mmCIF file of C-alpha atoms in Angstrom:
data_model
loop_
_atom_site.group_PDB
_atom_site.id
_atom_site.type_symbol
_atom_site.label_atom_id
_atom_site.label_comp_id
_atom_site.label_asym_id
_atom_site.label_seq_id
_atom_site.Cartn_x
_atom_site.Cartn_y
_atom_site.Cartn_z
ATOM 1 C CA UNK A 1 -4.745 -26.951 8.879
ATOM 2 C CA UNK A 2 -1.295 -26.937 7.150
ATOM 3 C CA UNK A 3 -0.148 -23.703 5.709
ATOM 4 C CA UNK A 4 2.600 -23.129 2.908
ATOM 5 C CA UNK A 5 3.338 -19.686 4.087
ATOM 6 C CA UNK A 6 1.965 -17.916 7.199
ATOM 7 C CA UNK A 7 0.968 -14.926 5.191
ATOM 8 C CA UNK A 8 -2.229 -14.085 6.973
ATOM 9 C CA UNK A 9 -1.141 -14.892 10.466
ATOM 10 C CA UNK A 10 -4.445 -16.800 11.544
ATOM 11 C CA UNK A 11 -5.429 -17.024 15.071
ATOM 12 C CA UNK A 12 -6.298 -20.422 16.341
ATOM 13 C CA UNK A 13 -8.902 -21.914 16.427
ATOM 14 C CA UNK A 14 -9.485 -20.498 12.911
ATOM 15 C CA UNK A 15 -12.351 -20.758 10.466
ATOM 16 C CA UNK A 16 -11.064 -20.262 6.923
ATOM 17 C CA UNK A 17 -12.478 -19.105 3.604
ATOM 18 C CA UNK A 18 -12.210 -15.530 2.314
ATOM 19 C CA UNK A 19 -14.835 -15.525 -0.396
ATOM 20 C CA UNK A 20 -18.229 -17.093 -0.800
ATOM 21 C CA UNK A 21 -21.612 -16.775 -2.386
ATOM 22 C CA UNK A 22 -25.183 -17.720 -1.759
ATOM 23 C CA UNK A 23 -28.647 -16.433 -0.702
ATOM 24 C CA UNK A 24 -29.360 -14.154 2.278
ATOM 25 C CA UNK A 25 -31.624 -15.739 4.763
ATOM 26 C CA UNK A 26 -31.842 -12.632 6.972
ATOM 27 C CA UNK A 27 -30.621 -9.095 7.251
ATOM 28 C CA UNK A 28 -30.113 -6.572 10.075
ATOM 29 C CA UNK A 29 -32.521 -3.576 10.644
ATOM 30 C CA UNK A 30 -30.199 -0.914 9.106
ATOM 31 C CA UNK A 31 -29.380 -2.859 5.865
ATOM 32 C CA UNK A 32 -30.944 -1.320 2.731
ATOM 33 C CA UNK A 33 -28.866 -2.626 -0.166
ATOM 34 C CA UNK A 34 -29.873 -6.253 0.069
ATOM 35 C CA UNK A 35 -32.891 -8.174 1.376
ATOM 36 C CA UNK A 36 -33.606 -11.868 2.398
ATOM 37 C CA UNK A 37 -33.567 -13.995 -0.821
ATOM 38 C CA UNK A 38 -30.986 -11.836 -2.733
ATOM 39 C CA UNK A 39 -28.246 -13.832 -4.320
ATOM 40 C CA UNK A 40 -24.790 -12.314 -3.452
ATOM 41 C CA UNK A 41 -21.175 -12.792 -3.458
ATOM 42 C CA UNK A 42 -19.193 -11.682 -0.349
ATOM 43 C CA UNK A 43 -15.443 -11.103 0.426
ATOM 44 C CA UNK A 44 -14.010 -10.726 4.001
ATOM 45 C CA UNK A 45 -12.559 -7.272 3.587
ATOM 46 C CA UNK A 46 -11.673 -4.985 6.563
ATOM 47 C CA UNK A 47 -11.907 -6.315 10.140
ATOM 48 C CA UNK A 48 -14.228 -9.225 9.020
ATOM 49 C CA UNK A 49 -11.053 -11.141 7.900
ATOM 50 C CA UNK A 50 -10.103 -11.402 11.526
ATOM 51 C CA UNK A 51 -13.385 -12.582 12.823
ATOM 52 C CA UNK A 52 -14.542 -16.200 12.346
ATOM 53 C CA UNK A 53 -18.176 -15.461 12.252
ATOM 54 C CA UNK A 54 -17.650 -13.979 8.791
ATOM 55 C CA UNK A 55 -15.573 -16.934 7.387
ATOM 56 C CA UNK A 56 -16.711 -18.820 4.347
ATOM 57 C CA UNK A 57 -16.242 -22.353 5.521
ATOM 58 C CA UNK A 58 -19.288 -22.690 7.664
ATOM 59 C CA UNK A 59 -22.923 -23.203 6.882
ATOM 60 C CA UNK A 60 -24.171 -19.714 7.834
ATOM 61 C CA UNK A 61 -21.471 -16.987 7.813
ATOM 62 C CA UNK A 62 -22.214 -13.247 8.332
ATOM 63 C CA UNK A 63 -21.552 -10.411 5.811
ATOM 64 C CA UNK A 64 -21.046 -6.628 6.049
ATOM 65 C CA UNK A 65 -23.307 -4.854 3.645
ATOM 66 C CA UNK A 66 -20.409 -2.854 2.142
ATOM 67 C CA UNK A 67 -18.630 -6.069 1.214
ATOM 68 C CA UNK A 68 -21.466 -7.503 -0.729
ATOM 69 C CA UNK A 69 -21.868 -7.931 -4.443
ATOM 70 C CA UNK A 70 -25.449 -8.596 -5.713
ATOM 71 C CA UNK A 71 -25.802 -11.353 -8.379
ATOM 72 C CA UNK A 72 -28.414 -11.467 -11.046
ATOM 73 C CA UNK A 73 -30.225 -14.716 -11.907
ATOM 74 C CA UNK A 74 -27.840 -15.285 -14.722
ATOM 75 C CA UNK A 75 -24.645 -15.201 -12.665
ATOM 76 C CA UNK A 76 -23.696 -18.415 -10.952
ATOM 77 C CA UNK A 77 -22.434 -18.480 -7.345
ATOM 78 C CA UNK A 78 -19.285 -20.048 -8.455
ATOM 79 C CA UNK A 79 -18.564 -17.117 -10.821
ATOM 80 C CA UNK A 80 -19.501 -14.466 -8.281
ATOM 81 C CA UNK A 81 -17.244 -15.842 -5.540
ATOM 82 C CA UNK A 82 -14.542 -16.551 -8.041
ATOM 83 C CA UNK A 83 -13.867 -12.893 -9.037
ATOM 84 C CA UNK A 84 -14.888 -10.562 -6.244
ATOM 85 C CA UNK A 85 -11.696 -10.712 -4.230
ATOM 86 C CA UNK A 86 -9.224 -11.533 -7.000
ATOM 87 C CA UNK A 87 -10.422 -8.851 -9.303
ATOM 88 C CA UNK A 88 -10.344 -6.033 -6.703
ATOM 89 C CA UNK A 89 -6.773 -7.268 -5.876
ATOM 90 C CA UNK A 90 -5.904 -6.627 -9.560
ATOM 91 C CA UNK A 91 -7.755 -3.323 -9.825
ATOM 92 C CA UNK A 92 -5.961 -2.137 -6.718
ATOM 93 C CA UNK A 93 -2.471 -3.296 -7.582
ATOM 94 C CA UNK A 94 -2.742 -1.922 -11.149
ATOM 95 C CA UNK A 95 -4.191 1.492 -10.343
ATOM 96 C CA UNK A 96 -3.228 2.378 -6.794
ATOM 97 C CA UNK A 97 0.180 0.712 -6.576
ATOM 98 C CA UNK A 98 1.317 0.575 -10.196
ATOM 99 C CA UNK A 99 -0.090 3.896 -11.334
ATOM 100 C CA UNK A 100 -1.946 2.467 -14.392
ATOM 101 C CA UNK A 101 -5.173 4.171 -15.630
ATOM 102 C CA UNK A 102 -8.459 2.335 -15.228
ATOM 103 C CA UNK A 103 -10.830 1.808 -18.135
ATOM 104 C CA UNK A 104 -13.681 4.155 -18.488
ATOM 105 C CA UNK A 105 -17.227 2.564 -18.036
ATOM 106 C CA UNK A 106 -18.475 4.989 -20.748
ATOM 107 C CA UNK A 107 -15.846 4.117 -23.376
ATOM 108 C CA UNK A 108 -15.689 0.437 -23.047
ATOM 109 C CA UNK A 109 -18.226 -2.032 -24.136
ATOM 110 C CA UNK A 110 -16.614 -5.027 -22.542
ATOM 111 C CA UNK A 111 -15.360 -4.909 -19.102
ATOM 112 C CA UNK A 112 -12.217 -6.934 -18.730
ATOM 113 C CA UNK A 113 -11.471 -10.109 -16.781
ATOM 114 C CA UNK A 114 -8.665 -10.019 -14.317
ATOM 115 C CA UNK A 115 -5.225 -8.360 -14.831
ATOM 116 C CA UNK A 116 -4.661 -8.938 -18.476
ATOM 117 C CA UNK A 117 -7.974 -7.899 -19.753
ATOM 118 C CA UNK A 118 -8.337 -4.948 -17.184
ATOM 119 C CA UNK A 119 -5.003 -3.469 -18.469
ATOM 120 C CA UNK A 120 -5.658 -4.144 -22.118
ATOM 121 C CA UNK A 121 -9.081 -2.437 -21.720
ATOM 122 C CA UNK A 122 -7.278 0.675 -20.268
ATOM 123 C CA UNK A 123 -5.372 0.664 -23.687
ATOM 124 C CA UNK A 124 -1.983 -0.902 -22.486
ATOM 125 C CA UNK A 125 -0.290 -3.500 -24.553
ATOM 126 C CA UNK A 126 -0.166 -6.367 -22.284
ATOM 127 C CA UNK A 127 2.545 -9.071 -22.468
ATOM 128 C CA UNK A 128 1.801 -12.192 -20.333
ATOM 129 C CA UNK A 129 2.875 -15.809 -19.846
ATOM 130 C CA UNK A 130 0.915 -19.026 -19.767
ATOM 131 C CA UNK A 131 1.288 -22.726 -20.017
ATOM 132 C CA UNK A 132 0.105 -24.213 -23.385
ATOM 133 C CA UNK A 133 -2.749 -25.854 -21.551
ATOM 134 C CA UNK A 134 -4.083 -22.581 -20.362
ATOM 135 C CA UNK A 135 -3.284 -20.445 -23.443
ATOM 136 C CA UNK A 136 -6.783 -20.353 -24.801
ATOM 137 C CA UNK A 137 -8.309 -19.169 -21.560
ATOM 138 C CA UNK A 138 -5.680 -16.445 -21.292
ATOM 139 C CA UNK A 139 -6.173 -15.397 -24.937
ATOM 140 C CA UNK A 140 -9.722 -14.600 -24.183
ATOM 141 C CA UNK A 141 -8.561 -11.810 -21.988
ATOM 142 C CA UNK A 142 -6.939 -9.915 -24.899
ATOM 143 C CA UNK A 143 -3.195 -9.837 -24.305
ATOM 144 C CA UNK A 144 -0.824 -8.436 -27.013
ATOM 145 C CA UNK A 145 1.468 -11.277 -26.602
ATOM 146 C CA UNK A 146 1.577 -14.624 -24.777
ATOM 147 C CA UNK A 147 4.971 -16.293 -23.765
ATOM 148 C CA UNK A 148 4.954 -20.016 -22.985
ATOM 149 C CA UNK A 149 6.392 -20.121 -19.417
ATOM 150 C CA UNK A 150 7.082 -23.842 -19.680
ATOM 151 C CA UNK A 151 10.140 -23.118 -21.716
ATOM 152 C CA UNK A 152 13.630 -23.030 -20.391
ATOM 153 C CA UNK A 153 14.125 -20.071 -17.905
ATOM 154 C CA UNK A 154 16.653 -18.275 -20.214
ATOM 155 C CA UNK A 155 14.313 -18.491 -23.214
ATOM 156 C CA UNK A 156 11.412 -17.232 -21.090
ATOM 157 C CA UNK A 157 13.541 -14.280 -19.811
ATOM 158 C CA UNK A 158 14.863 -13.398 -23.245
ATOM 159 C CA UNK A 159 11.278 -13.599 -24.742
ATOM 160 C CA UNK A 160 9.995 -11.233 -22.110
ATOM 161 C CA UNK A 161 12.913 -8.747 -22.511
ATOM 162 C CA UNK A 162 12.438 -8.600 -26.213
ATOM 163 C CA UNK A 163 8.904 -7.355 -25.713
ATOM 164 C CA UNK A 164 10.048 -4.449 -23.428
ATOM 165 C CA UNK A 165 10.536 -1.896 -22.115
ATOM 166 C CA UNK A 166 7.564 -2.083 -19.790
ATOM 167 C CA UNK A 167 5.635 0.592 -17.898
ATOM 168 C CA UNK A 168 5.035 -1.819 -14.973
ATOM 169 C CA UNK A 169 5.384 -5.479 -14.155
ATOM 170 C CA UNK A 170 3.056 -7.742 -12.115
ATOM 171 C CA UNK A 171 4.300 -11.247 -11.270
ATOM 172 C CA UNK A 172 0.984 -12.912 -10.415
ATOM 173 C CA UNK A 173 1.975 -16.322 -9.335
ATOM 174 C CA UNK A 174 3.874 -15.419 -6.220
ATOM 175 C CA UNK A 175 6.154 -18.485 -6.701
ATOM 176 C CA UNK A 176 9.889 -18.918 -6.213
ATOM 177 C CA UNK A 177 10.346 -19.381 -10.004
ATOM 178 C CA UNK A 178 8.431 -16.292 -10.828
ATOM 179 C CA UNK A 179 10.511 -14.260 -8.378
ATOM 180 C CA UNK A 180 13.761 -15.708 -9.716
ATOM 181 C CA UNK A 181 12.718 -14.883 -13.362
ATOM 182 C CA UNK A 182 11.725 -11.323 -12.511
ATOM 183 C CA UNK A 183 14.931 -10.810 -10.627
ATOM 184 C CA UNK A 184 17.193 -11.927 -13.564
ATOM 185 C CA UNK A 185 14.949 -10.137 -16.171
ATOM 186 C CA UNK A 186 15.315 -6.679 -14.227
ATOM 187 C CA UNK A 187 19.062 -7.357 -13.425
ATOM 188 C CA UNK A 188 19.777 -7.997 -17.004
ATOM 189 C CA UNK A 189 18.260 -4.606 -18.102
ATOM 190 C CA UNK A 190 21.265 -2.942 -16.560
ATOM 191 C CA UNK A 191 19.449 -0.683 -14.198
ATOM 192 C CA UNK A 192 17.515 -3.004 -12.134
ATOM 193 C CA UNK A 193 13.992 -1.983 -11.071
ATOM 194 C CA UNK A 194 10.754 -2.795 -9.336
ATOM 195 C CA UNK A 195 8.167 -5.439 -9.877
ATOM 196 C CA UNK A 196 4.978 -6.227 -8.007
ATOM 197 C CA UNK A 197 3.913 -9.634 -6.852
ATOM 198 C CA UNK A 198 0.893 -11.261 -5.306
ATOM 199 C CA UNK A 199 2.879 -12.860 -2.349
ATOM 200 C CA UNK A 200 6.288 -13.293 -0.759
ATOM 201 C CA UNK A 201 8.327 -16.313 -1.649
ATOM 202 C CA UNK A 202 11.270 -18.081 0.018
ATOM 203 C CA UNK A 203 13.816 -16.797 -2.327
ATOM 204 C CA UNK A 204 12.965 -13.025 -1.954
ATOM 205 C CA UNK A 205 16.246 -12.437 -0.080
ATOM 206 C CA UNK A 206 18.103 -13.801 -2.985
ATOM 207 C CA UNK A 207 16.967 -11.080 -5.423
ATOM 208 C CA UNK A 208 19.777 -8.890 -6.917
ATOM 209 C CA UNK A 209 20.577 -5.818 -4.954
ATOM 210 C CA UNK A 210 19.191 -3.487 -7.510
ATOM 211 C CA UNK A 211 15.890 -5.332 -7.867
ATOM 212 C CA UNK A 212 12.916 -4.603 -5.540
ATOM 213 C CA UNK A 213 9.896 -6.797 -5.146
ATOM 214 C CA UNK A 214 6.756 -5.271 -3.747
ATOM 215 C CA UNK A 215 4.282 -7.851 -2.460
ATOM 216 C CA UNK A 216 0.600 -8.267 -2.136
ATOM 217 C CA UNK A 217 0.411 -6.653 1.321
ATOM 218 C CA UNK A 218 -3.291 -6.006 1.196
ATOM 219 C CA UNK A 219 -3.956 -4.997 -2.475
ATOM 220 C CA UNK A 220 -7.650 -5.809 -1.799
ATOM 221 C CA UNK A 221 -7.747 -3.877 1.517
ATOM 222 C CA UNK A 222 -6.364 -0.800 -0.115
ATOM 223 C CA UNK A 223 -9.152 -0.590 -2.556
ATOM 224 C CA UNK A 224 -12.187 -1.499 -0.518
ATOM 225 C CA UNK A 225 -11.417 -0.958 3.164
ATOM 226 C CA UNK A 226 -9.966 2.528 3.182
ATOM 227 C CA UNK A 227 -12.777 5.067 3.906
ATOM 228 C CA UNK A 228 -11.134 7.530 1.795
ATOM 229 C CA UNK A 229 -11.688 5.211 -1.209
ATOM 230 C CA UNK A 230 -15.338 4.416 -0.577
ATOM 231 C CA UNK A 231 -16.340 5.765 -4.149
ATOM 232 C CA UNK A 232 -13.835 3.419 -5.650
ATOM 233 C CA UNK A 233 -15.259 0.516 -3.629
ATOM 234 C CA UNK A 234 -18.775 1.428 -4.666
ATOM 235 C CA UNK A 235 -17.738 1.774 -8.384
ATOM 236 C CA UNK A 236 -16.097 -1.634 -8.306
ATOM 237 C CA UNK A 237 -18.830 -3.595 -6.638
ATOM 238 C CA UNK A 238 -21.932 -1.815 -7.993
ATOM 239 C CA UNK A 239 -20.812 -0.698 -11.541
ATOM 240 C CA UNK A 240 -17.608 -2.374 -12.889
ATOM 241 C CA UNK A 241 -17.908 -5.926 -11.559
ATOM 242 C CA UNK A 242 -21.726 -6.048 -11.634
ATOM 243 C CA UNK A 243 -21.858 -5.027 -15.306
ATOM 244 C CA UNK A 244 -18.681 -7.401 -16.248
ATOM 245 C CA UNK A 245 -20.422 -10.450 -14.709
ATOM 246 C CA UNK A 246 -23.767 -9.581 -16.393
ATOM 247 C CA UNK A 247 -22.134 -9.278 -19.851
ATOM 248 C CA UNK A 248 -19.858 -12.114 -19.366
ATOM 249 C CA UNK A 249 -16.754 -10.017 -20.026
ATOM 250 C CA UNK A 250 -15.557 -10.547 -16.491
ATOM 251 C CA UNK A 251 -15.108 -14.315 -15.870
ATOM 252 C CA UNK A 252 -13.011 -16.419 -13.426
ATOM 253 C CA UNK A 253 -11.089 -19.626 -14.226
ATOM 254 C CA UNK A 254 -13.334 -22.756 -14.398
ATOM 255 C CA UNK A 255 -14.504 -24.154 -11.088
ATOM 256 C CA UNK A 256 -13.503 -27.517 -9.718
ATOM 257 C CA UNK A 257 -15.611 -28.873 -6.909
ATOM 258 C CA UNK A 258 -14.066 -30.388 -3.820
ATOM 259 C CA UNK A 259 -16.166 -33.265 -2.783
ATOM 260 C CA UNK A 260 -17.447 -33.728 0.929
ATOM 261 C CA UNK A 261 -18.458 -30.319 1.779
ATOM 262 C CA UNK A 262 -16.740 -28.789 4.736
ATOM 263 C CA UNK A 263 -15.045 -32.001 5.495
ATOM 264 C CA UNK A 264 -13.143 -31.756 2.162
ATOM 265 C CA UNK A 265 -11.505 -28.396 2.829
ATOM 266 C CA UNK A 266 -8.253 -29.916 3.967
ATOM 267 C CA UNK A 267 -8.067 -32.062 0.812
ATOM 268 C CA UNK A 268 -8.390 -28.802 -1.283
ATOM 269 C CA UNK A 269 -5.681 -26.938 0.752
ATOM 270 C CA UNK A 270 -3.378 -29.921 0.279
ATOM 271 C CA UNK A 271 -3.939 -29.775 -3.425
ATOM 272 C CA UNK A 272 -2.917 -26.045 -3.352
ATOM 273 C CA UNK A 273 -0.063 -26.587 -1.077
ATOM 274 C CA UNK A 274 1.335 -29.414 -3.313
ATOM 275 C CA UNK A 275 1.101 -27.241 -6.529
ATOM 276 C CA UNK A 276 -1.464 -29.466 -8.083
ATOM 277 C CA UNK A 277 -3.986 -26.652 -9.104
ATOM 278 C CA UNK A 278 -3.556 -24.744 -12.311
ATOM 279 C CA UNK A 279 -6.124 -23.003 -14.459
ATOM 280 C CA UNK A 280 -9.016 -23.882 -12.164
ATOM 281 C CA UNK A 281 -10.605 -22.721 -8.977
ATOM 282 C CA UNK A 282 -11.415 -25.008 -6.083
ATOM 283 C CA UNK A 283 -14.962 -24.584 -4.768
ATOM 284 C CA UNK A 284 -16.432 -26.142 -1.562
ATOM 285 C CA UNK A 285 -20.200 -26.455 -1.048
ATOM 286 C CA UNK A 286 -20.702 -26.029 2.875
ATOM 287 C CA UNK A 287 -24.341 -27.287 2.850
ATOM 288 C CA UNK A 288 -23.300 -30.692 1.617
#
């Protein structure tokens, strides 16, 4: 295994894979929410992230009941596994860390997809960036404005600044370019500020002194693994996400299959590491 960043500090030998979907073949004696034959998506939250028996890239992983999302017959395994972890990270980052309101299930007919739609459903005006190739997909998530991030850096920064001021900023790529843009944007506002990001990058130490970057640092875990937030975990998995997938309002990026089953995992990791994946999710079918 070759890693771009050692974010998760894996212990070797390691079995990778954080989210997966499939059909239960058996359940333990104290399990009541699911039964053999149920279609589910699973995320490795809590202590399961450190135990290989719960990892996705094997033919028969284990799952904890509290980390399970039931899927109806109309929801594909690809969609279920594609949103369960990323969306909970978005919900946690925006509500717990950034202080935004969550949308009301009673007031919203459509449940949003990922960060842009989640925030717009909560009645925020959302400014986001996209490449021209992915703009149609991003527009489906109802932003107020989309800025082409393929433009020159100074044009991107000026375009974002003209849309401000902002209640909160989430830099979702975790890249060096994204970090640099946010640093210059906030530095140019005069007072500096804070932005949130999905991961550290190599140039974090080069940020201006008056700019603070707050990284991923377990956004998912804060929402679903803290016992004090058990009601929020239940709301997310059994109401918000379940309803969103059933109605089609929550949707992931399109799936791209990695051929070769488990033997193709390294090829998929290499594509990610080389920056060759954009606008799609890589999916492995372990049973092949």
